[in-house]
PDB file of C-alpha atoms in Angstrom:
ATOM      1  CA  UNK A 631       8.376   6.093  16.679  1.00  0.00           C
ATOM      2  CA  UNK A 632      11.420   5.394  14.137  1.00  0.00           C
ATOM      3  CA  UNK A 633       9.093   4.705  11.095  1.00  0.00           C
ATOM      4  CA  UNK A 634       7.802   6.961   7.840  1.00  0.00           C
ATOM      5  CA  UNK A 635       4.831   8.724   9.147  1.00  0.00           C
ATOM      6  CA  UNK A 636       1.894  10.013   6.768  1.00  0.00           C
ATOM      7  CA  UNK A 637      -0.618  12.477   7.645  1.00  0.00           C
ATOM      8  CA  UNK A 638      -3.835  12.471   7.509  1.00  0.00           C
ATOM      9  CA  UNK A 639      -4.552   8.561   7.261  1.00  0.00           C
ATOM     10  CA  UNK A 640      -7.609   9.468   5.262  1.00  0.00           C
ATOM     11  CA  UNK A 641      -8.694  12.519   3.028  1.00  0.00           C
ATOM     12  CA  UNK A 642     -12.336  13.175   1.650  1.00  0.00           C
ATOM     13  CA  UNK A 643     -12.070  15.973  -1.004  1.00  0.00           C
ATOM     14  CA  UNK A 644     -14.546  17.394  -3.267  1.00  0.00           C
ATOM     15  CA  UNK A 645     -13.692  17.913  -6.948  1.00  0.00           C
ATOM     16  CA  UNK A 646     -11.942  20.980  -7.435  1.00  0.00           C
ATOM     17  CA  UNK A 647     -10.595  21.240  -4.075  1.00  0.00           C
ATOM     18  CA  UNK A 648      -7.060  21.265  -3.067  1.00  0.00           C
ATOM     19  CA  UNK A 649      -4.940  18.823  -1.237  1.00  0.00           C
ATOM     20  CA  UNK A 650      -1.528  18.757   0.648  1.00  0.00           C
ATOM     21  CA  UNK A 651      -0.613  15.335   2.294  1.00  0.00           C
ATOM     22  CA  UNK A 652       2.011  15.205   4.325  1.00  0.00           C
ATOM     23  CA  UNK A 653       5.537  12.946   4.917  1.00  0.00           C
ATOM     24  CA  UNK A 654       7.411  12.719   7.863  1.00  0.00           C
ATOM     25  CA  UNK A 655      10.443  10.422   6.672  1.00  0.00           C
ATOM     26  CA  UNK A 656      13.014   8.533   9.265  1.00  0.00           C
ATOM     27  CA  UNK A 657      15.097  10.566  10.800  1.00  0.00           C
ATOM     28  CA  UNK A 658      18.642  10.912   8.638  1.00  0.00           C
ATOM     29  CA  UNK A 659      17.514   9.824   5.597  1.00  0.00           C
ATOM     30  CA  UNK A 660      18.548  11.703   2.926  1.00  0.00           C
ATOM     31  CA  UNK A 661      16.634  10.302   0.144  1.00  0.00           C
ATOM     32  CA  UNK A 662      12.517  10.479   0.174  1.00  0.00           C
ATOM     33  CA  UNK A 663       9.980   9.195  -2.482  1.00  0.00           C
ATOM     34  CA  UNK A 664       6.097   9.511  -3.470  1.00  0.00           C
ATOM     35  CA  UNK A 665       4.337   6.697  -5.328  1.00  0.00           C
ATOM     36  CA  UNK A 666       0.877   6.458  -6.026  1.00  0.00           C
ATOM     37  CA  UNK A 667      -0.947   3.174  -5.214  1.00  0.00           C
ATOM     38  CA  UNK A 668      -4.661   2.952  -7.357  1.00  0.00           C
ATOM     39  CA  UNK A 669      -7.190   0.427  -6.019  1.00  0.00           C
ATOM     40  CA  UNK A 670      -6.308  -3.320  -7.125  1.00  0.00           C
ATOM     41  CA  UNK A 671      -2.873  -1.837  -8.696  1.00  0.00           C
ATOM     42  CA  UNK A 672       0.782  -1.380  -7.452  1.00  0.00           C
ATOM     43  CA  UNK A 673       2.471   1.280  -6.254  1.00  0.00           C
ATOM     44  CA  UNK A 674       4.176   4.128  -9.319  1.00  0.00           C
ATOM     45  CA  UNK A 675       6.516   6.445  -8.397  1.00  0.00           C
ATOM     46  CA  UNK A 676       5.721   9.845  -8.779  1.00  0.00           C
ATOM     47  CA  UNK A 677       8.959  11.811  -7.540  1.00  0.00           C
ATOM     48  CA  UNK A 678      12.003  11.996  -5.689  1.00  0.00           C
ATOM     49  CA  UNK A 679      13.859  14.021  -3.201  1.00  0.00           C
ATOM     50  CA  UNK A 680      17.352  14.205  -2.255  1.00  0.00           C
ATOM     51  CA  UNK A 681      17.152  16.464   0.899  1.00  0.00           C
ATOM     52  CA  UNK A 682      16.124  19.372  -0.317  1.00  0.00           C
ATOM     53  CA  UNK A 683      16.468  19.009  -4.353  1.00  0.00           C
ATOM     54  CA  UNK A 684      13.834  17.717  -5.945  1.00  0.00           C
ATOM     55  CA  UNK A 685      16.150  15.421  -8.980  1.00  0.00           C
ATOM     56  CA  UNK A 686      13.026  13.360 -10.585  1.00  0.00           C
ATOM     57  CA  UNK A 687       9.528  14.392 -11.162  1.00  0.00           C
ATOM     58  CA  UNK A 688       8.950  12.384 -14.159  1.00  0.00           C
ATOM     59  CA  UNK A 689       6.077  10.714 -12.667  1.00  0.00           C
ATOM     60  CA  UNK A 690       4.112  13.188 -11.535  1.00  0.00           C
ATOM     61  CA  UNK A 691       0.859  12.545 -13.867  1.00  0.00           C
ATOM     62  CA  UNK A 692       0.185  16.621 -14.170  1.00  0.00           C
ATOM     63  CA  UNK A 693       1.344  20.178 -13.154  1.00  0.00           C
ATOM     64  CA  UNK A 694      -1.792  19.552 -11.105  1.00  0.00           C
ATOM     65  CA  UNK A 695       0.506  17.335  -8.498  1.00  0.00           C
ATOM     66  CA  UNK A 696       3.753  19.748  -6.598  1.00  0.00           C
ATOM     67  CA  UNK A 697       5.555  18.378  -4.018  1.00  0.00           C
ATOM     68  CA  UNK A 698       8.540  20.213  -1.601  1.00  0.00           C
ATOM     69  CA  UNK A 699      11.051  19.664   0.921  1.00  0.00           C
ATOM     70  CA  UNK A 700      12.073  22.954   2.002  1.00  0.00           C
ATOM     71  CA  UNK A 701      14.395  21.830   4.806  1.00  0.00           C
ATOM     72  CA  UNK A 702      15.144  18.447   3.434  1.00  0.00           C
ATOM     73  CA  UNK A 703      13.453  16.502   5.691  1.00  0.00           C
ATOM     74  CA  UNK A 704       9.270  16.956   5.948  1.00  0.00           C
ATOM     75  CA  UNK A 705       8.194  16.209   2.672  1.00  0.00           C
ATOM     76  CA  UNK A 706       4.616  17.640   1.352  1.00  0.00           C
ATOM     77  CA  UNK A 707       2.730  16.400  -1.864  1.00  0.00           C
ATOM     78  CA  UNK A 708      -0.018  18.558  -2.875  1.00  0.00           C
ATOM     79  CA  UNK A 709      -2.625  18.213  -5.742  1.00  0.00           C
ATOM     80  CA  UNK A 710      -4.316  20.990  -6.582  1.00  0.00           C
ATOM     81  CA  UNK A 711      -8.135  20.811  -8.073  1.00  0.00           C
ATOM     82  CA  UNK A 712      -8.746  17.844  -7.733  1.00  0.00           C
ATOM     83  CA  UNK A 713     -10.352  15.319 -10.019  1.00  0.00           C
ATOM     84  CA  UNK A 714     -11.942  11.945  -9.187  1.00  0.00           C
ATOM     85  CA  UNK A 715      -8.898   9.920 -11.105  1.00  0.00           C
ATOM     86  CA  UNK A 716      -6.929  11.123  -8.500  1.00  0.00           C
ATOM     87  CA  UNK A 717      -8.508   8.780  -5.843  1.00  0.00           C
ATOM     88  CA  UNK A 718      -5.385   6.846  -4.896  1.00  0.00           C
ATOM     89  CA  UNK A 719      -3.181   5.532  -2.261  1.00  0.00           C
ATOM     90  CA  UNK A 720      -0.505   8.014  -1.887  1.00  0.00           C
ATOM     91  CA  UNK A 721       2.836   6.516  -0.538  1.00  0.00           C
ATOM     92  CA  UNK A 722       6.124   7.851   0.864  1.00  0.00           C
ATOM     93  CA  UNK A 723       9.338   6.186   1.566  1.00  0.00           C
ATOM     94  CA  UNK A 724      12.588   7.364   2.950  1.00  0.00           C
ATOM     95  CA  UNK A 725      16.005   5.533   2.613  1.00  0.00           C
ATOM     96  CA  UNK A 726      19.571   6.440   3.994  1.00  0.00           C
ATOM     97  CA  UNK A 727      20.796   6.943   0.491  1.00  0.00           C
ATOM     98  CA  UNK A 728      18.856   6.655  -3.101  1.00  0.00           C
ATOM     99  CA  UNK A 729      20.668   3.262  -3.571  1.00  0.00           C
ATOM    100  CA  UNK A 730      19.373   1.697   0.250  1.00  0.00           C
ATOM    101  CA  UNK A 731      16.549   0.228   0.754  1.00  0.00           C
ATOM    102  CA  UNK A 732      13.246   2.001   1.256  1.00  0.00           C
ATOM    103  CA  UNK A 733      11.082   1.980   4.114  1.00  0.00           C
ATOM    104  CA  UNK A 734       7.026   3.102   3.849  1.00  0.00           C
ATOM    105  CA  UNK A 735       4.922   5.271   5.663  1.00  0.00           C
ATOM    106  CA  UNK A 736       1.661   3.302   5.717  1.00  0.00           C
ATOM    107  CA  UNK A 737      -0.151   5.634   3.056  1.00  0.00           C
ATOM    108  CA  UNK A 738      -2.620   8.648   3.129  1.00  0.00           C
ATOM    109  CA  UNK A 739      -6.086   7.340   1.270  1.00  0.00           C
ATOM    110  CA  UNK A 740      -7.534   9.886  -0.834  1.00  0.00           C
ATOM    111  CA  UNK A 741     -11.234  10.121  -1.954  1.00  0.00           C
ATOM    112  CA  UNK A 742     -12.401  12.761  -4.467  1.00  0.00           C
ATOM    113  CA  UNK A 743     -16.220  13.248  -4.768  1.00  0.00           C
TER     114      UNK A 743
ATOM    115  CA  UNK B 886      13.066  -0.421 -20.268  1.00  0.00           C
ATOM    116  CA  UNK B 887      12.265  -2.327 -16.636  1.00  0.00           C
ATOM    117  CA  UNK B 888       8.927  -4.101 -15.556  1.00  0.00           C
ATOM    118  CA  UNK B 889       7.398  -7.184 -13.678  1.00  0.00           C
ATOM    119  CA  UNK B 890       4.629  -8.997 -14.372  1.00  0.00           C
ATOM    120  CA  UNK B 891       3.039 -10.811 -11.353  1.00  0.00           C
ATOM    121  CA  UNK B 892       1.176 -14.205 -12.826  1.00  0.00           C
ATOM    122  CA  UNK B 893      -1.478 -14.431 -10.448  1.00  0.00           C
ATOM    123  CA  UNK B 894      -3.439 -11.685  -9.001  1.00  0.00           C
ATOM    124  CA  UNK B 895      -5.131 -14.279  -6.232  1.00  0.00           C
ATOM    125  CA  UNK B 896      -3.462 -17.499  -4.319  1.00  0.00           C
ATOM    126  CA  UNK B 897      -5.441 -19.553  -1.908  1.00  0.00           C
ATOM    127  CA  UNK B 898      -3.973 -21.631   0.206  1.00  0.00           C
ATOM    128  CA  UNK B 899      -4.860 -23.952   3.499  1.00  0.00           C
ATOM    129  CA  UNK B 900      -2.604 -23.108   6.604  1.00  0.00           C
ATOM    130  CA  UNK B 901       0.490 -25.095   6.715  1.00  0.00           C
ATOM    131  CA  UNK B 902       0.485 -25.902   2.712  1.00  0.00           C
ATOM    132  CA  UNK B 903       3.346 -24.443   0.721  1.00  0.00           C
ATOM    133  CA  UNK B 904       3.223 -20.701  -0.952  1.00  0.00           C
ATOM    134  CA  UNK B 905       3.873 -19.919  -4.408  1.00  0.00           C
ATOM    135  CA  UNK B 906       3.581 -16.522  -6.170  1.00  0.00           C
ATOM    136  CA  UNK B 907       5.168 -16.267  -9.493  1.00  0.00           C
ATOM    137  CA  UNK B 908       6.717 -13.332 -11.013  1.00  0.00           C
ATOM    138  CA  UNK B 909       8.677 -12.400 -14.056  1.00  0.00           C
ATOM    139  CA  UNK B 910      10.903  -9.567 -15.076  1.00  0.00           C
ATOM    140  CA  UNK B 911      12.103  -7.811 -18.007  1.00  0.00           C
ATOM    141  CA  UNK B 912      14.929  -5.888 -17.738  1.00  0.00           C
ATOM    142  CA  UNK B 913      17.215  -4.206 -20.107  1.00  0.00           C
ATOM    143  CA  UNK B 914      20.006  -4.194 -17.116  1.00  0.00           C
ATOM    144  CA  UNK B 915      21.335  -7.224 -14.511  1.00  0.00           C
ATOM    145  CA  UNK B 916      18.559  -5.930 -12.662  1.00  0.00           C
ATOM    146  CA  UNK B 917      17.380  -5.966  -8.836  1.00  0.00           C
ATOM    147  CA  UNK B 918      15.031  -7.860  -7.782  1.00  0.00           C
ATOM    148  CA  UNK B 919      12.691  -7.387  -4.457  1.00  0.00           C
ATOM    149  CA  UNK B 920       9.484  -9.040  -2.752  1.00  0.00           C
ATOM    150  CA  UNK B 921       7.446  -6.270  -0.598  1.00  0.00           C
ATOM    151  CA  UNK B 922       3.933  -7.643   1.420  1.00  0.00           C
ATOM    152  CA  UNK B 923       1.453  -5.152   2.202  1.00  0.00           C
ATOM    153  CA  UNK B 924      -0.847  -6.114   4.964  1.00  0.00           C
ATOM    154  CA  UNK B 925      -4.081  -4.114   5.343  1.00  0.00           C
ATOM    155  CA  UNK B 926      -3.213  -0.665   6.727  1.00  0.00           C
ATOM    156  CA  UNK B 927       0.389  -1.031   7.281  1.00  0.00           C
ATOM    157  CA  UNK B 928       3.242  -0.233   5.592  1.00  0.00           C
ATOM    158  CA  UNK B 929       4.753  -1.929   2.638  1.00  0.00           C
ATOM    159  CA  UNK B 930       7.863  -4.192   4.513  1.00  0.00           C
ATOM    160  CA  UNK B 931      11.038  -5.712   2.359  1.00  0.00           C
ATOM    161  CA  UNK B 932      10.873  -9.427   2.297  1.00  0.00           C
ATOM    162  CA  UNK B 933      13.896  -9.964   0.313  1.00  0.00           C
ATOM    163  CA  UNK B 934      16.063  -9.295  -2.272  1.00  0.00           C
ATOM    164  CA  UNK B 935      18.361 -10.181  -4.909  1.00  0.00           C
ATOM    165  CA  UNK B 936      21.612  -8.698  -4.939  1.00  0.00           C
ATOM    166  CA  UNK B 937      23.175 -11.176  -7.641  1.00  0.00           C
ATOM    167  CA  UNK B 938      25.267 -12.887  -4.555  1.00  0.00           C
ATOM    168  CA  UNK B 939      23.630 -15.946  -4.805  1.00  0.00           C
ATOM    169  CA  UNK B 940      20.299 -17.025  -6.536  1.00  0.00           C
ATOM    170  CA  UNK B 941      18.427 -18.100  -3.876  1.00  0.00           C
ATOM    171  CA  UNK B 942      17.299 -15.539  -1.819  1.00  0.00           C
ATOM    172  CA  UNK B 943      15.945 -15.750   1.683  1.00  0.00           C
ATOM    173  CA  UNK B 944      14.018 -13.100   3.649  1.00  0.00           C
ATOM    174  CA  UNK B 945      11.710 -12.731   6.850  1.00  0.00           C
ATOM    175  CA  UNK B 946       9.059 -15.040   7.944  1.00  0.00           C
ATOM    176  CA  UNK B 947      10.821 -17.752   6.291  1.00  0.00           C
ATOM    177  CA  UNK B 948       9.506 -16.716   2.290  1.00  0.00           C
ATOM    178  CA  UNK B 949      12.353 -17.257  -0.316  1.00  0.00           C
ATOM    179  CA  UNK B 950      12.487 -16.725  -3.885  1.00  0.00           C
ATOM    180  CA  UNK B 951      14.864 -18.117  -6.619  1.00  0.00           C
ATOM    181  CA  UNK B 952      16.604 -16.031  -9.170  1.00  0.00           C
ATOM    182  CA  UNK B 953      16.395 -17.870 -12.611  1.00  0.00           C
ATOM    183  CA  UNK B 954      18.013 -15.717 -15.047  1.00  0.00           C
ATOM    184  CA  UNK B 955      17.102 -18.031 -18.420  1.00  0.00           C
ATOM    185  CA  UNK B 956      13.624 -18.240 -16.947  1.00  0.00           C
ATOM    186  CA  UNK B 957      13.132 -13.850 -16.664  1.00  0.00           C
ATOM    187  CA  UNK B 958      11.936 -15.311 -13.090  1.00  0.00           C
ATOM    188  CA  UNK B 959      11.807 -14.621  -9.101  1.00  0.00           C
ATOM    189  CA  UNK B 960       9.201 -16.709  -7.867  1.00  0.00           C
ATOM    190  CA  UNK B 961       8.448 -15.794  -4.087  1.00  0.00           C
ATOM    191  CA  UNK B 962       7.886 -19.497  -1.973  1.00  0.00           C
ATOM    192  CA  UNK B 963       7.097 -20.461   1.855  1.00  0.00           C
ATOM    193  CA  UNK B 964       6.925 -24.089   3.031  1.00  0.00           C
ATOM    194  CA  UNK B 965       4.133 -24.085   5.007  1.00  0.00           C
ATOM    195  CA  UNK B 966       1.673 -21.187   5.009  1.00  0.00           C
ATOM    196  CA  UNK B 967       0.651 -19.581   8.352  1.00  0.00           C
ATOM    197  CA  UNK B 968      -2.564 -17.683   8.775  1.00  0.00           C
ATOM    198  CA  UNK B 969      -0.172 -13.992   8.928  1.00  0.00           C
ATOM    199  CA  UNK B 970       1.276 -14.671   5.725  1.00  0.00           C
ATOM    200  CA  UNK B 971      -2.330 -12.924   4.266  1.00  0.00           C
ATOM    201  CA  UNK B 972      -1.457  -9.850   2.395  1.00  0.00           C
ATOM    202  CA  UNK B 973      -1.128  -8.362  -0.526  1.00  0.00           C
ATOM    203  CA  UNK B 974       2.470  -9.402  -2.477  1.00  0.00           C
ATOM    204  CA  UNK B 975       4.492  -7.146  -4.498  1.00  0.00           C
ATOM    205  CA  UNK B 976       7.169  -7.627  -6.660  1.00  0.00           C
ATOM    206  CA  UNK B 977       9.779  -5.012  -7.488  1.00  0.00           C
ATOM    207  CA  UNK B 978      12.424  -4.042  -9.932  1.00  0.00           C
ATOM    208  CA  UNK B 979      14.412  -1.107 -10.376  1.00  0.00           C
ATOM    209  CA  UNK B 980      17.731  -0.659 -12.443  1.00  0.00           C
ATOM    210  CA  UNK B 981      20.091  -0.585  -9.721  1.00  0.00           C
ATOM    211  CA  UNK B 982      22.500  -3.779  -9.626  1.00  0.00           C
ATOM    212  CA  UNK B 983      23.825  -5.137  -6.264  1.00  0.00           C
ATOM    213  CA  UNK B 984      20.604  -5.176  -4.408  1.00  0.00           C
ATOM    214  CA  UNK B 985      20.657  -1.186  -4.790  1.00  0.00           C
ATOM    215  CA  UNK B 986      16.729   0.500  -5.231  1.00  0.00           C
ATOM    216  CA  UNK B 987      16.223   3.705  -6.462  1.00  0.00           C
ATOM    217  CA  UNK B 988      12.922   4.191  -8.506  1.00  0.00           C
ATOM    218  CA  UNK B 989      11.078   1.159  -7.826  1.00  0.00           C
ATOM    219  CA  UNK B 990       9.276  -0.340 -10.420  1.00  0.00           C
ATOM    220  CA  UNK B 991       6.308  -2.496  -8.741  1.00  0.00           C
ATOM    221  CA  UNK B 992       4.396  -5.595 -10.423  1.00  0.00           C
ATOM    222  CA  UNK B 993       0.371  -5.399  -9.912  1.00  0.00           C
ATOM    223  CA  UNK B 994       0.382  -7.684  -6.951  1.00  0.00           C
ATOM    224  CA  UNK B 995      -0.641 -10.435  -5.499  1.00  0.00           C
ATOM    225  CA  UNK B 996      -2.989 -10.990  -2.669  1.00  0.00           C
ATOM    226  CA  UNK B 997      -2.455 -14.246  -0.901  1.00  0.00           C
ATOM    227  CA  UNK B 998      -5.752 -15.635   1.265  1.00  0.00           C
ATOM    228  CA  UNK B 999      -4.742 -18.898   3.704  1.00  0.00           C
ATOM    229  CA  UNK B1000      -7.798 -20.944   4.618  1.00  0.00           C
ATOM    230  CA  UNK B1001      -7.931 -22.382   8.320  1.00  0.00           C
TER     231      UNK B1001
END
């Protein structure tokens, strides 16, 4: 498929555990973003990639939340000890350049118990 | 700084009535403005968006939305409503002029139901 792929579809964590949920963006696209979707809210961005180089984090709501792109293209968001609040929606999107437009994965759901 | 507000968090409408969802924006910049729809378990998908060309703005599926600049408004609209047309509508600004993204900066949403 050509599309933003997500993996898993669906996480159940326990409180305190840790998470990594992973991005595989379109092929060529140099620019890659997380945003975090609450129930009955929309999406916030949470941080950006250009390959490799991480150039805004500002949304990233603690040191809790890292993400990585080590080779510039497979992106991975992880959240370590997890807390209920961070039940969520979590999004990725690639585009050709920062500027283009961005297309979606469809979303890993997170649950923390 | 840049934000939308989305008017109306539910629309109902009967198949083949016309689609409104209102939006407004507040934006420090010319900004750029952007309609996503989010149907259950896909992907968000670009509708449209306004890259100060011209103020009226069509996209897929037939939707359109009008740039009013003295109004802070980009109102999404459809004609006639078709039974697909049920998802959840977002709408987007970032800072970026010329149609250009970046961070996007999404409104609350808008789910739209259409009756038989």
């Amino acid at each position: 498929g050509a599309g933003v792929s997500q993996s898993p579809r669906y996480k159940v964590a326990k409180r305190g555990q840790d998470v990594a949920l992973r991005c595989d963006p379109i092929s060529g696209h140099v620019s890659l973003f997380w945003y975090q979707q609450a129930l009955g809210q929309g999406p916030e961005f949470l941080t950006y990639f250009q390959n490799e180089a991480q150039l805004d984090k500002s949304g990233l709501p603690s040191d809790r939340f890292f993400a990585e792109r080590p080779e510039g293209s497979v992106s991975t968001l992880k959240i370590q000890r997890t807390q209920q609040e961070d039940s969520a929606v979590y999004l990725c999107a690639s585009s050709l350049t920062v500027w283009s437009t961005q297309y979606f994965g469809p979303g890993t759901r997170l649950l923390v118990l | 700084a840049q934000s939308v507000t989305q008017l109306d968090s539910h629309v109902s409408v009967s198949e083949g009535t016309p689609v409104l969802l209102r939006c407004n924006y507040s934006s420090s910049y010319s900004p750029s403005l952007f309609w996503y729809v989010q149907h259950p378990n896909k992907g968000l998908q670009l509708l449209l968006k306004y890259t100060s060309a011209a103020t009226l703005v069509k996209g897929i599926n037939g939707f359109e939305a009008e740039f009013k600049k003295s109004e802070t408004s980009f109102h999404l609209t459809k004609p006639s409503a078709h039974m697909s047309d049920a998802a959840e509508y977002f709408c987007v600004v970032t800072i970026g002029g010329g149609g250009s993204q970046g961070n996007l900066i999404f409104g609350k949403g808008t789910k739209l139901s259409v009756k038989p």
